[in-house]
Amino acid sequence: MLRPPALALLLLAPVLTVVPLPAAALSCADHATMVRHLAQHWGESRQAIALDAANSVVEMFASPETGSWTITVTEPGGPTCMVASGHFWEQVSEPLPVSDQGA
């Protein structure tokens, strides 16, 4: 069963790979450097991880204390790039709605 952050990443992955971002909006580095930067500068740690359709690793980093968040994508053998970031991160856990139809 997927936890809510993983489910959110799974749902966002196709959007992140389809919507082009301006080159200036991307900030890339090797994975270890990116993780260290997010921890040191924003207090963020990894909250969820998933694979997109192209086998790129999609990760969500967030700080429950400050509410900052960052989504990164790492292509196979490539650098880790920030593709989105923001504020007011809040982890939620919502059950799926009950359906009258059989599964």
PDB file as gemmi writes it, atoms N, CA and C in Angstrom:
CRYST1    1.000    1.000    1.000  90.00  90.00  90.00 P 1                      
ATOM      1  N   MET A   1       0.846  -1.182   0.000  1.00  0.00           N  
ATOM      2  CA  MET A   1       0.000   0.000   0.000  1.00  0.00           C  
ATOM      3  C   MET A   1       0.884   1.236   0.000  1.00  0.00           C  
ATOM      4  N   LEU A   2       0.595   2.173  -0.872  1.00  0.00           N  
ATOM      5  CA  LEU A   2       1.368   3.404  -0.952  1.00  0.00           C  
ATOM      6  C   LEU A   2       0.947   4.368   0.140  1.00  0.00           C  
ATOM      7  N   ARG A   3       1.931   5.009   0.752  1.00  0.00           N  
ATOM      8  CA  ARG A   3       1.634   6.055   1.712  1.00  0.00           C  
ATOM      9  C   ARG A   3       1.321   7.329   0.945  1.00  0.00           C  
ATOM     10  N   PRO A   4       0.603   8.281   1.554  1.00  0.00           N  
ATOM     11  CA  PRO A   4       0.183   9.489   0.841  1.00  0.00           C  
ATOM     12  C   PRO A   4       1.304  10.225   0.104  1.00  0.00           C  
ATOM     13  N   PRO A   5       2.506  10.464   0.697  1.00  0.00           N  
ATOM     14  CA  PRO A   5       3.531  11.171  -0.072  1.00  0.00           C  
ATOM     15  C   PRO A   5       3.972  10.381  -1.301  1.00  0.00           C  
ATOM     16  N   ALA A   6       4.093   9.062  -1.158  1.00  0.00           N  
ATOM     17  CA  ALA A   6       4.494   8.250  -2.305  1.00  0.00           C  
ATOM     18  C   ALA A   6       3.414   8.279  -3.370  1.00  0.00           C  
ATOM     19  N   LEU A   7       2.166   8.244  -2.961  1.00  0.00           N  
ATOM     20  CA  LEU A   7       1.059   8.314  -3.908  1.00  0.00           C  
ATOM     21  C   LEU A   7       1.068   9.659  -4.623  1.00  0.00           C  
ATOM     22  N   ALA A   8       1.336  10.725  -3.894  1.00  0.00           N  
ATOM     23  CA  ALA A   8       1.403  12.053  -4.513  1.00  0.00           C  
ATOM     24  C   ALA A   8       2.509  12.104  -5.558  1.00  0.00           C  
ATOM     25  N   LEU A   9       3.671  11.536  -5.237  1.00  0.00           N  
ATOM     26  CA  LEU A   9       4.763  11.515  -6.204  1.00  0.00           C  
ATOM     27  C   LEU A   9       4.403  10.676  -7.414  1.00  0.00           C  
ATOM     28  N   LEU A  10       3.755   9.549  -7.178  1.00  0.00           N  
ATOM     29  CA  LEU A  10       3.348   8.694  -8.280  1.00  0.00           C  
ATOM     30  C   LEU A  10       2.403   9.441  -9.212  1.00  0.00           C  
ATOM     31  N   LEU A  11       1.500  10.211  -8.645  1.00  0.00           N  
ATOM     32  CA  LEU A  11       0.556  10.970  -9.455  1.00  0.00           C  
ATOM     33  C   LEU A  11       1.222  12.162 -10.141  1.00  0.00           C  
ATOM     34  N   LEU A  12       2.229  12.753  -9.506  1.00  0.00           N  
ATOM     35  CA  LEU A  12       2.919  13.905 -10.079  1.00  0.00           C  
ATOM     36  C   LEU A  12       3.952  13.524 -11.127  1.00  0.00           C  
ATOM     37  N   ALA A  13       4.494  12.322 -11.066  1.00  0.00           N  
ATOM     38  CA  ALA A  13       5.583  11.927 -11.952  1.00  0.00           C  
ATOM     39  C   ALA A  13       5.264  12.136 -13.430  1.00  0.00           C  
ATOM     40  N   PRO A  14       4.100  11.713 -13.930  1.00  0.00           N  
ATOM     41  CA  PRO A  14       3.827  11.953 -15.352  1.00  0.00           C  
ATOM     42  C   PRO A  14       3.775  13.440 -15.693  1.00  0.00           C  
ATOM     43  N   VAL A  15       3.266  14.255 -14.805  1.00  0.00           N  
ATOM     44  CA  VAL A  15       3.196  15.696 -15.046  1.00  0.00           C  
ATOM     45  C   VAL A  15       4.592  16.286 -15.104  1.00  0.00           C  
ATOM     46  N   LEU A  16       5.455  15.860 -14.195  1.00  0.00           N  
ATOM     47  CA  LEU A  16       6.803  16.405 -14.140  1.00  0.00           C  
ATOM     48  C   LEU A  16       7.614  16.028 -15.367  1.00  0.00           C  
ATOM     49  N   THR A  17       7.327  14.880 -15.969  1.00  0.00           N  
ATOM     50  CA  THR A  17       8.087  14.470 -17.137  1.00  0.00           C  
ATOM     51  C   THR A  17       7.489  15.021 -18.427  1.00  0.00           C  
ATOM     52  N   VAL A  18       6.258  15.509 -18.400  1.00  0.00           N  
ATOM     53  CA  VAL A  18       5.593  16.010 -19.599  1.00  0.00           C  
ATOM     54  C   VAL A  18       5.702  17.521 -19.721  1.00  0.00           C  
ATOM     55  N   VAL A  19       5.613  18.226 -18.609  1.00  0.00           N  
ATOM     56  CA  VAL A  19       5.618  19.688 -18.633  1.00  0.00           C  
ATOM     57  C   VAL A  19       7.058  20.188 -18.665  1.00  0.00           C  
ATOM     58  N   PRO A  20       7.485  20.809 -19.779  1.00  0.00           N  
ATOM     59  CA  PRO A  20       8.858  21.311 -19.829  1.00  0.00           C  
ATOM     60  C   PRO A  20       9.017  22.549 -18.954  1.00  0.00           C  
ATOM     61  N   LEU A  21      10.141  22.628 -18.290  1.00  0.00           N  
ATOM     62  CA  LEU A  21      10.457  23.802 -17.480  1.00  0.00           C  
ATOM     63  C   LEU A  21      11.570  24.574 -18.167  1.00  0.00           C  
ATOM     64  N   PRO A  22      11.589  25.886 -18.025  1.00  0.00           N  
ATOM     65  CA  PRO A  22      12.690  26.654 -18.603  1.00  0.00           C  
ATOM     66  C   PRO A  22      14.016  26.203 -18.003  1.00  0.00           C  
ATOM     67  N   ALA A  23      15.060  26.181 -18.804  1.00  0.00           N  
ATOM     68  CA  ALA A  23      16.365  25.712 -18.330  1.00  0.00           C  
ATOM     69  C   ALA A  23      16.827  26.491 -17.108  1.00  0.00           C  
ATOM     70  N   ALA A  24      16.507  27.779 -17.053  1.00  0.00           N  
ATOM     71  CA  ALA A  24      16.934  28.599 -15.917  1.00  0.00           C  
ATOM     72  C   ALA A  24      16.258  28.169 -14.626  1.00  0.00           C  
ATOM     73  N   ALA A  25      15.106  27.477 -14.724  1.00  0.00           N  
ATOM     74  CA  ALA A  25      14.377  27.069 -13.530  1.00  0.00           C  
ATOM     75  C   ALA A  25      14.971  25.813 -12.905  1.00  0.00           C  
ATOM     76  N   LEU A  26      15.810  25.097 -13.649  1.00  0.00           N  
ATOM     77  CA  LEU A  26      16.376  23.854 -13.139  1.00  0.00           C  
ATOM     78  C   LEU A  26      17.716  24.112 -12.475  1.00  0.00           C  
ATOM     79  N   SER A  27      17.921  23.457 -11.360  1.00  0.00           N  
ATOM     80  CA  SER A  27      19.194  23.506 -10.666  1.00  0.00           C  
ATOM     81  C   SER A  27      19.620  22.067 -10.446  1.00  0.00           C  
ATOM     82  N   CYS A  28      20.754  21.670 -11.014  1.00  0.00           N  
ATOM     83  CA  CYS A  28      21.181  20.268 -10.978  1.00  0.00           C  
ATOM     84  C   CYS A  28      22.536  20.109 -10.301  1.00  0.00           C  
ATOM     85  N   ALA A  29      22.748  18.936  -9.714  1.00  0.00           N  
ATOM     86  CA  ALA A  29      24.019  18.563  -9.091  1.00  0.00           C  
ATOM     87  C   ALA A  29      24.021  17.047  -8.935  1.00  0.00           C  
ATOM     88  N   ASP A  30      25.165  16.491  -8.536  1.00  0.00           N  
ATOM     89  CA  ASP A  30      25.146  15.056  -8.259  1.00  0.00           C  
ATOM     90  C   ASP A  30      24.256  14.826  -7.034  1.00  0.00           C  
ATOM     91  N   HIS A  31      23.733  13.608  -6.908  1.00  0.00           N  
ATOM     92  CA  HIS A  31      22.707  13.322  -5.895  1.00  0.00           C  
ATOM     93  C   HIS A  31      23.172  13.653  -4.482  1.00  0.00           C  
ATOM     94  N   ALA A  32      24.370  13.226  -4.112  1.00  0.00           N  
ATOM     95  CA  ALA A  32      24.862  13.463  -2.747  1.00  0.00           C  
ATOM     96  C   ALA A  32      24.956  14.957  -2.443  1.00  0.00           C  
ATOM     97  N   THR A  33      25.423  15.739  -3.412  1.00  0.00           N  
ATOM     98  CA  THR A  33      25.528  17.186  -3.227  1.00  0.00           C  
ATOM     99  C   THR A  33      24.152  17.812  -3.058  1.00  0.00           C  
ATOM    100  N   MET A  34      23.187  17.357  -3.869  1.00  0.00           N  
ATOM    101  CA  MET A  34      21.826  17.896  -3.785  1.00  0.00           C  
ATOM    102  C   MET A  34      21.200  17.589  -2.429  1.00  0.00           C  
ATOM    103  N   VAL A  35      21.319  16.342  -1.971  1.00  0.00           N  
ATOM    104  CA  VAL A  35      20.741  15.952  -0.677  1.00  0.00           C  
ATOM    105  C   VAL A  35      21.366  16.770   0.444  1.00  0.00           C  
ATOM    106  N   ARG A  36      22.684  16.932   0.405  1.00  0.00           N  
ATOM    107  CA  ARG A  36      23.388  17.721   1.424  1.00  0.00           C  
ATOM    108  C   ARG A  36      22.931  19.186   1.383  1.00  0.00           C  
ATOM    109  N   HIS A  37      22.799  19.754   0.190  1.00  0.00           N  
ATOM    110  CA  HIS A  37      22.353  21.149   0.039  1.00  0.00           C  
ATOM    111  C   HIS A  37      20.955  21.346   0.623  1.00  0.00           C  
ATOM    112  N   LEU A  38      20.031  20.441   0.290  1.00  0.00           N  
ATOM    113  CA  LEU A  38      18.661  20.574   0.797  1.00  0.00           C  
ATOM    114  C   LEU A  38      18.617  20.456   2.319  1.00  0.00           C  
ATOM    115  N   ALA A  39      19.457  19.591   2.880  1.00  0.00           N  
ATOM    116  CA  ALA A  39      19.498  19.423   4.337  1.00  0.00           C  
ATOM    117  C   ALA A  39      20.116  20.645   5.020  1.00  0.00           C  
ATOM    118  N   GLN A  40      21.253  21.102   4.500  1.00  0.00           N  
ATOM    119  CA  GLN A  40      21.974  22.201   5.147  1.00  0.00           C  
ATOM    120  C   GLN A  40      21.290  23.556   4.980  1.00  0.00           C  
ATOM    121  N   HIS A  41      20.752  23.830   3.803  1.00  0.00           N  
ATOM    122  CA  HIS A  41      20.190  25.153   3.532  1.00  0.00           C  
ATOM    123  C   HIS A  41      18.706  25.274   3.853  1.00  0.00           C  
ATOM    124  N   TRP A  42      17.982  24.166   3.776  1.00  0.00           N  
ATOM    125  CA  TRP A  42      16.532  24.236   3.959  1.00  0.00           C  
ATOM    126  C   TRP A  42      16.018  23.318   5.055  1.00  0.00           C  
ATOM    127  N   GLY A  43      16.899  22.492   5.637  1.00  0.00           N  
ATOM    128  CA  GLY A  43      16.468  21.571   6.688  1.00  0.00           C  
ATOM    129  C   GLY A  43      15.549  20.474   6.171  1.00  0.00           C  
ATOM    130  N   GLU A  44      15.643  20.186   4.866  1.00  0.00           N  
ATOM    131  CA  GLU A  44      14.755  19.196   4.256  1.00  0.00           C  
ATOM    132  C   GLU A  44      15.378  17.807   4.246  1.00  0.00           C  
ATOM    133  N   SER A  45      14.532  16.813   4.426  1.00  0.00           N  
ATOM    134  CA  SER A  45      14.944  15.414   4.301  1.00  0.00           C  
ATOM    135  C   SER A  45      13.961  14.713   3.374  1.00  0.00           C  
ATOM    136  N   ARG A  46      14.380  13.570   2.843  1.00  0.00           N  
ATOM    137  CA  ARG A  46      13.521  12.855   1.897  1.00  0.00           C  
ATOM    138  C   ARG A  46      12.280  12.332   2.599  1.00  0.00           C  
ATOM    139  N   GLN A  47      11.127  12.616   2.012  1.00  0.00           N  
ATOM    140  CA  GLN A  47       9.839  12.192   2.552  1.00  0.00           C  
ATOM    141  C   GLN A  47       9.211  11.088   1.718  1.00  0.00           C  
ATOM    142  N   ALA A  48       9.548  11.034   0.417  1.00  0.00           N  
ATOM    143  CA  ALA A  48       8.968  10.022  -0.468  1.00  0.00           C  
ATOM    144  C   ALA A  48       9.877   9.837  -1.671  1.00  0.00           C  
ATOM    145  N   ILE A  49       9.767   8.665  -2.299  1.00  0.00           N  
ATOM    146  CA  ILE A  49      10.567   8.340  -3.477  1.00  0.00           C  
ATOM    147  C   ILE A  49       9.729   7.461  -4.394  1.00  0.00           C  
ATOM    148  N   ALA A  50       9.903   7.637  -5.705  1.00  0.00           N  
ATOM    149  CA  ALA A  50       9.154   6.841  -6.683  1.00  0.00           C  
ATOM    150  C   ALA A  50       9.929   6.816  -7.995  1.00  0.00           C  
ATOM    151  N   LEU A  51       9.520   5.940  -8.896  1.00  0.00           N  
ATOM    152  CA  LEU A  51      10.055   5.898 -10.255  1.00  0.00           C  
ATOM    153  C   LEU A  51       8.993   6.417 -11.211  1.00  0.00           C  
ATOM    154  N   ASP A  52       9.425   7.216 -12.203  1.00  0.00           N  
ATOM    155  CA  ASP A  52       8.463   7.641 -13.218  1.00  0.00           C  
ATOM    156  C   ASP A  52       8.508   6.670 -14.398  1.00  0.00           C  
ATOM    157  N   ALA A  53       7.746   6.958 -15.437  1.00  0.00           N  
ATOM    158  CA  ALA A  53       7.636   6.055 -16.583  1.00  0.00           C  
ATOM    159  C   ALA A  53       8.957   5.877 -17.323  1.00  0.00           C  
ATOM    160  N   ALA A  54       9.871   6.836 -17.215  1.00  0.00           N  
ATOM    161  CA  ALA A  54      11.170   6.756 -17.881  1.00  0.00           C  
ATOM    162  C   ALA A  54      12.246   6.185 -16.960  1.00  0.00           C  
ATOM    163  N   ASN A  55      11.848   5.596 -15.838  1.00  0.00           N  
ATOM    164  CA  ASN A  55      12.758   5.046 -14.828  1.00  0.00           C  
ATOM    165  C   ASN A  55      13.638   6.102 -14.175  1.00  0.00           C  
ATOM    166  N   SER A  56      13.207   7.342 -14.192  1.00  0.00           N  
ATOM    167  CA  SER A  56      13.890   8.385 -13.433  1.00  0.00           C  
ATOM    168  C   SER A  56      13.389   8.316 -11.993  1.00  0.00           C  
ATOM    169  N   VAL A  57      14.273   8.629 -11.057  1.00  0.00           N  
ATOM    170  CA  VAL A  57      13.908   8.629  -9.646  1.00  0.00           C  
ATOM    171  C   VAL A  57      13.325   9.998  -9.300  1.00  0.00           C  
ATOM    172  N   VAL A  58      12.117  10.003  -8.772  1.00  0.00           N  
ATOM    173  CA  VAL A  58      11.446  11.231  -8.346  1.00  0.00           C  
ATOM    174  C   VAL A  58      11.428  11.214  -6.821  1.00  0.00           C  
ATOM    175  N   GLU A  59      11.959  12.269  -6.207  1.00  0.00           N  
ATOM    176  CA  GLU A  59      12.022  12.330  -4.748  1.00  0.00           C  
ATOM    177  C   GLU A  59      11.373  13.615  -4.255  1.00  0.00           C  
ATOM    178  N   MET A  60      10.720  13.504  -3.114  1.00  0.00           N  
ATOM    179  CA  MET A  60      10.165  14.686  -2.465  1.00  0.00           C  
ATOM    180  C   MET A  60      10.900  14.868  -1.147  1.00  0.00           C  
ATOM    181  N   PHE A  61      11.463  16.053  -0.975  1.00  0.00           N  
ATOM    182  CA  PHE A  61      12.139  16.439   0.253  1.00  0.00           C  
ATOM    183  C   PHE A  61      11.286  17.511   0.917  1.00  0.00           C  
ATOM    184  N   ALA A  62      11.243  17.507   2.236  1.00  0.00           N  
ATOM    185  CA  ALA A  62      10.463  18.518   2.942  1.00  0.00           C  
ATOM    186  C   ALA A  62      10.992  18.687   4.355  1.00  0.00           C  
ATOM    187  N   SER A  63      10.658  19.826   4.930  1.00  0.00           N  
ATOM    188  CA  SER A  63      10.971  20.109   6.323  1.00  0.00           C  
ATOM    189  C   SER A  63       9.664  20.310   7.072  1.00  0.00           C  
ATOM    190  N   PRO A  64       9.287  19.366   7.941  1.00  0.00           N  
ATOM    191  CA  PRO A  64       8.068  19.546   8.724  1.00  0.00           C  
ATOM    192  C   PRO A  64       8.132  20.785   9.625  1.00  0.00           C  
ATOM    193  N   GLU A  65       9.347  21.198  10.014  1.00  0.00           N  
ATOM    194  CA  GLU A  65       9.494  22.348  10.899  1.00  0.00           C  
ATOM    195  C   GLU A  65       9.227  23.668  10.177  1.00  0.00           C  
ATOM    196  N   THR A  66       9.777  23.827   8.967  1.00  0.00           N  
ATOM    197  CA  THR A  66       9.650  25.100   8.252  1.00  0.00           C  
ATOM    198  C   THR A  66       8.570  25.075   7.177  1.00  0.00           C  
ATOM    199  N   GLY A  67       8.175  23.888   6.746  1.00  0.00           N  
ATOM    200  CA  GLY A  67       7.172  23.767   5.697  1.00  0.00           C  
ATOM    201  C   GLY A  67       7.727  23.870   4.286  1.00  0.00           C  
ATOM    202  N   SER A  68       9.050  24.027   4.139  1.00  0.00           N  
ATOM    203  CA  SER A  68       9.615  24.093   2.791  1.00  0.00           C  
ATOM    204  C   SER A  68       9.645  22.693   2.180  1.00  0.00           C  
ATOM    205  N   TRP A  69       9.548  22.622   0.845  1.00  0.00           N  
ATOM    206  CA  TRP A  69       9.573  21.337   0.154  1.00  0.00           C  
ATOM    207  C   TRP A  69      10.234  21.497  -1.208  1.00  0.00           C  
ATOM    208  N   THR A  70      10.802  20.386  -1.706  1.00  0.00           N  
ATOM    209  CA  THR A  70      11.461  20.357  -3.007  1.00  0.00           C  
ATOM    210  C   THR A  70      11.196  19.009  -3.655  1.00  0.00           C  
ATOM    211  N   ILE A  71      10.917  19.012  -4.950  1.00  0.00           N  
ATOM    212  CA  ILE A  71      10.810  17.775  -5.717  1.00  0.00           C  
ATOM    213  C   ILE A  71      12.002  17.725  -6.660  1.00  0.00           C  
ATOM    214  N   THR A  72      12.703  16.582  -6.662  1.00  0.00           N  
ATOM    215  CA  THR A  72      13.847  16.390  -7.547  1.00  0.00           C  
ATOM    216  C   THR A  72      13.586  15.205  -8.470  1.00  0.00           C  
ATOM    217  N   VAL A  73      14.274  15.218  -9.614  1.00  0.00           N  
ATOM    218  CA  VAL A  73      14.235  14.098 -10.552  1.00  0.00           C  
ATOM    219  C   VAL A  73      15.669  13.753 -10.909  1.00  0.00           C  
ATOM    220  N   THR A  74      15.993  12.456 -10.842  1.00  0.00           N  
ATOM    221  CA  THR A  74      17.307  11.966 -11.225  1.00  0.00           C  
ATOM    222  C   THR A  74      17.126  10.976 -12.363  1.00  0.00           C  
ATOM    223  N   GLU A  75      17.623  11.325 -13.554  1.00  0.00           N  
ATOM    224  CA  GLU A  75      17.554  10.411 -14.679  1.00  0.00           C  
ATOM    225  C   GLU A  75      18.613   9.332 -14.497  1.00  0.00           C  
ATOM    226  N   PRO A  76      18.391   8.130 -15.057  1.00  0.00           N  
ATOM    227  CA  PRO A  76      19.384   7.067 -14.923  1.00  0.00           C  
ATOM    228  C   PRO A  76      20.765   7.551 -15.390  1.00  0.00           C  
ATOM    229  N   GLY A  77      21.745   7.460 -14.501  1.00  0.00           N  
ATOM    230  CA  GLY A  77      23.107   7.869 -14.811  1.00  0.00           C  
ATOM    231  C   GLY A  77      23.310   9.370 -14.907  1.00  0.00           C  
ATOM    232  N   GLY A  78      22.287  10.153 -14.569  1.00  0.00           N  
ATOM    233  CA  GLY A  78      22.383  11.601 -14.723  1.00  0.00           C  
ATOM    234  C   GLY A  78      22.415  12.329 -13.403  1.00  0.00           C  
ATOM    235  N   PRO A  79      22.459  13.653 -13.473  1.00  0.00           N  
ATOM    236  CA  PRO A  79      22.453  14.453 -12.249  1.00  0.00           C  
ATOM    237  C   PRO A  79      21.057  14.500 -11.631  1.00  0.00           C  
ATOM    238  N   THR A  80      20.990  15.003 -10.421  1.00  0.00           N  
ATOM    239  CA  THR A  80      19.716  15.227  -9.734  1.00  0.00           C  
ATOM    240  C   THR A  80      19.338  16.683  -9.949  1.00  0.00           C  
ATOM    241  N   CYS A  81      18.116  16.906 -10.431  1.00  0.00           N  
ATOM    242  CA  CYS A  81      17.667  18.264 -10.745  1.00  0.00           C  
ATOM    243  C   CYS A  81      16.428  18.621  -9.939  1.00  0.00           C  
ATOM    244  N   MET A  82      16.416  19.837  -9.378  1.00  0.00           N  
ATOM    245  CA  MET A  82      15.224  20.351  -8.709  1.00  0.00           C  
ATOM    246  C   MET A  82      14.230  20.756  -9.784  1.00  0.00           C  
ATOM    247  N   VAL A  83      12.992  20.271  -9.662  1.00  0.00           N  
ATOM    248  CA  VAL A  83      11.974  20.615 -10.656  1.00  0.00           C  
ATOM    249  C   VAL A  83      10.832  21.431 -10.064  1.00  0.00           C  
ATOM    250  N   ALA A  84      10.708  21.439  -8.745  1.00  0.00           N  
ATOM    251  CA  ALA A  84       9.668  22.235  -8.090  1.00  0.00           C  
ATOM    252  C   ALA A  84      10.047  22.427  -6.632  1.00  0.00           C  
ATOM    253  N   SER A  85       9.625  23.545  -6.062  1.00  0.00           N  
ATOM    254  CA  SER A  85       9.850  23.786  -4.634  1.00  0.00           C  
ATOM    255  C   SER A  85       8.816  24.789  -4.152  1.00  0.00           C  
ATOM    256  N   GLY A  86       8.657  24.843  -2.846  1.00  0.00           N  
ATOM    257  CA  GLY A  86       7.685  25.775  -2.308  1.00  0.00           C  
ATOM    258  C   GLY A  86       7.650  25.766  -0.797  1.00  0.00           C  
ATOM    259  N   HIS A  87       6.559  26.261  -0.264  1.00  0.00           N  
ATOM    260  CA  HIS A  87       6.384  26.398   1.179  1.00  0.00           C  
ATOM    261  C   HIS A  87       5.061  25.779   1.604  1.00  0.00           C  
ATOM    262  N   PHE A  88       4.851  25.725   2.893  1.00  0.00           N  
ATOM    263  CA  PHE A  88       3.607  25.241   3.504  1.00  0.00           C  
ATOM    264  C   PHE A  88       3.379  23.749   3.296  1.00  0.00           C  
ATOM    265  N   TRP A  89       4.472  22.956   3.341  1.00  0.00           N  
ATOM    266  CA  TRP A  89       4.358  21.496   3.282  1.00  0.00           C  
ATOM    267  C   TRP A  89       3.605  21.006   4.501  1.00  0.00           C  
ATOM    268  N   GLU A  90       2.673  20.139   4.291  1.00  0.00           N  
ATOM    269  CA  GLU A  90       1.941  19.503   5.380  1.00  0.00           C  
ATOM    270  C   GLU A  90       1.646  18.075   4.968  1.00  0.00           C  
ATOM    271  N   GLN A  91       2.079  17.136   5.786  1.00  0.00           N  
ATOM    272  CA  GLN A  91       1.813  15.737   5.475  1.00  0.00           C  
ATOM    273  C   GLN A  91       0.410  15.385   5.941  1.00  0.00           C  
ATOM    274  N   VAL A  92      -0.354  14.773   5.056  1.00  0.00           N  
ATOM    275  CA  VAL A  92      -1.712  14.362   5.387  1.00  0.00           C  
ATOM    276  C   VAL A  92      -1.873  12.882   5.069  1.00  0.00           C  
ATOM    277  N   SER A  93      -2.826  12.290   5.718  1.00  0.00           N  
ATOM    278  CA  SER A  93      -3.158  10.891   5.463  1.00  0.00           C  
ATOM    279  C   SER A  93      -4.666  10.805   5.328  1.00  0.00           C  
ATOM    280  N   GLU A  94      -5.116  10.650   4.091  1.00  0.00           N  
ATOM    281  CA  GLU A  94      -6.545  10.601   3.834  1.00  0.00           C  
ATOM    282  C   GLU A  94      -6.909   9.234   3.266  1.00  0.00           C  
ATOM    283  N   PRO A  95      -7.935   8.595   3.826  1.00  0.00           N  
ATOM    284  CA  PRO A  95      -8.349   7.300   3.284  1.00  0.00           C  
ATOM    285  C   PRO A  95      -9.011   7.487   1.922  1.00  0.00           C  
ATOM    286  N   LEU A  96      -8.948   6.443   1.108  1.00  0.00           N  
ATOM    287  CA  LEU A  96      -9.636   6.476  -0.178  1.00  0.00           C  
ATOM    288  C   LEU A  96     -11.134   6.484   0.051  1.00  0.00           C  
ATOM    289  N   PRO A  97     -11.882   7.173  -0.800  1.00  0.00           N  
ATOM    290  CA  PRO A  97     -13.340   7.170  -0.634  1.00  0.00           C  
ATOM    291  C   PRO A  97     -13.899   5.773  -0.890  1.00  0.00           C  
ATOM    292  N   VAL A  98     -14.963   5.449  -0.196  1.00  0.00           N  
ATOM    293  CA  VAL A  98     -15.614   4.155  -0.354  1.00  0.00           C  
ATOM    294  C   VAL A  98     -16.439   4.197  -1.634  1.00  0.00           C  
ATOM    295  N   SER A  99     -16.296   3.172  -2.442  1.00  0.00           N  
ATOM    296  CA  SER A  99     -17.030   3.090  -3.697  1.00  0.00           C  
ATOM    297  C   SER A  99     -18.140   2.062  -3.581  1.00  0.00           C  
ATOM    298  N   ASP A 100     -19.269   2.344  -4.217  1.00  0.00           N  
ATOM    299  CA  ASP A 100     -20.375   1.390  -4.225  1.00  0.00           C  
ATOM    300  C   ASP A 100     -20.121   0.257  -5.206  1.00  0.00           C  
ATOM    301  N   GLN A 101     -19.179   0.450  -6.126  1.00  0.00           N  
ATOM    302  CA  GLN A 101     -18.886  -0.568  -7.126  1.00  0.00           C  
ATOM    303  C   GLN A 101     -17.849  -1.537  -6.587  1.00  0.00           C  
ATOM    304  N   GLY A 102     -17.953  -2.794  -6.994  1.00  0.00           N  
ATOM    305  CA  GLY A 102     -16.987  -3.807  -6.572  1.00  0.00           C  
ATOM    306  C   GLY A 102     -15.643  -3.575  -7.222  1.00  0.00           C  
ATOM    307  N   ALA A 103     -14.600  -4.007  -6.544  1.00  0.00           N  
ATOM    308  CA  ALA A 103     -13.250  -3.801  -7.060  1.00  0.00           C  
ATOM    309  C   ALA A 103     -12.858  -4.906  -8.002  1.00  0.00           C  
TER     310      ALA A 103                                                      
END                                                                             
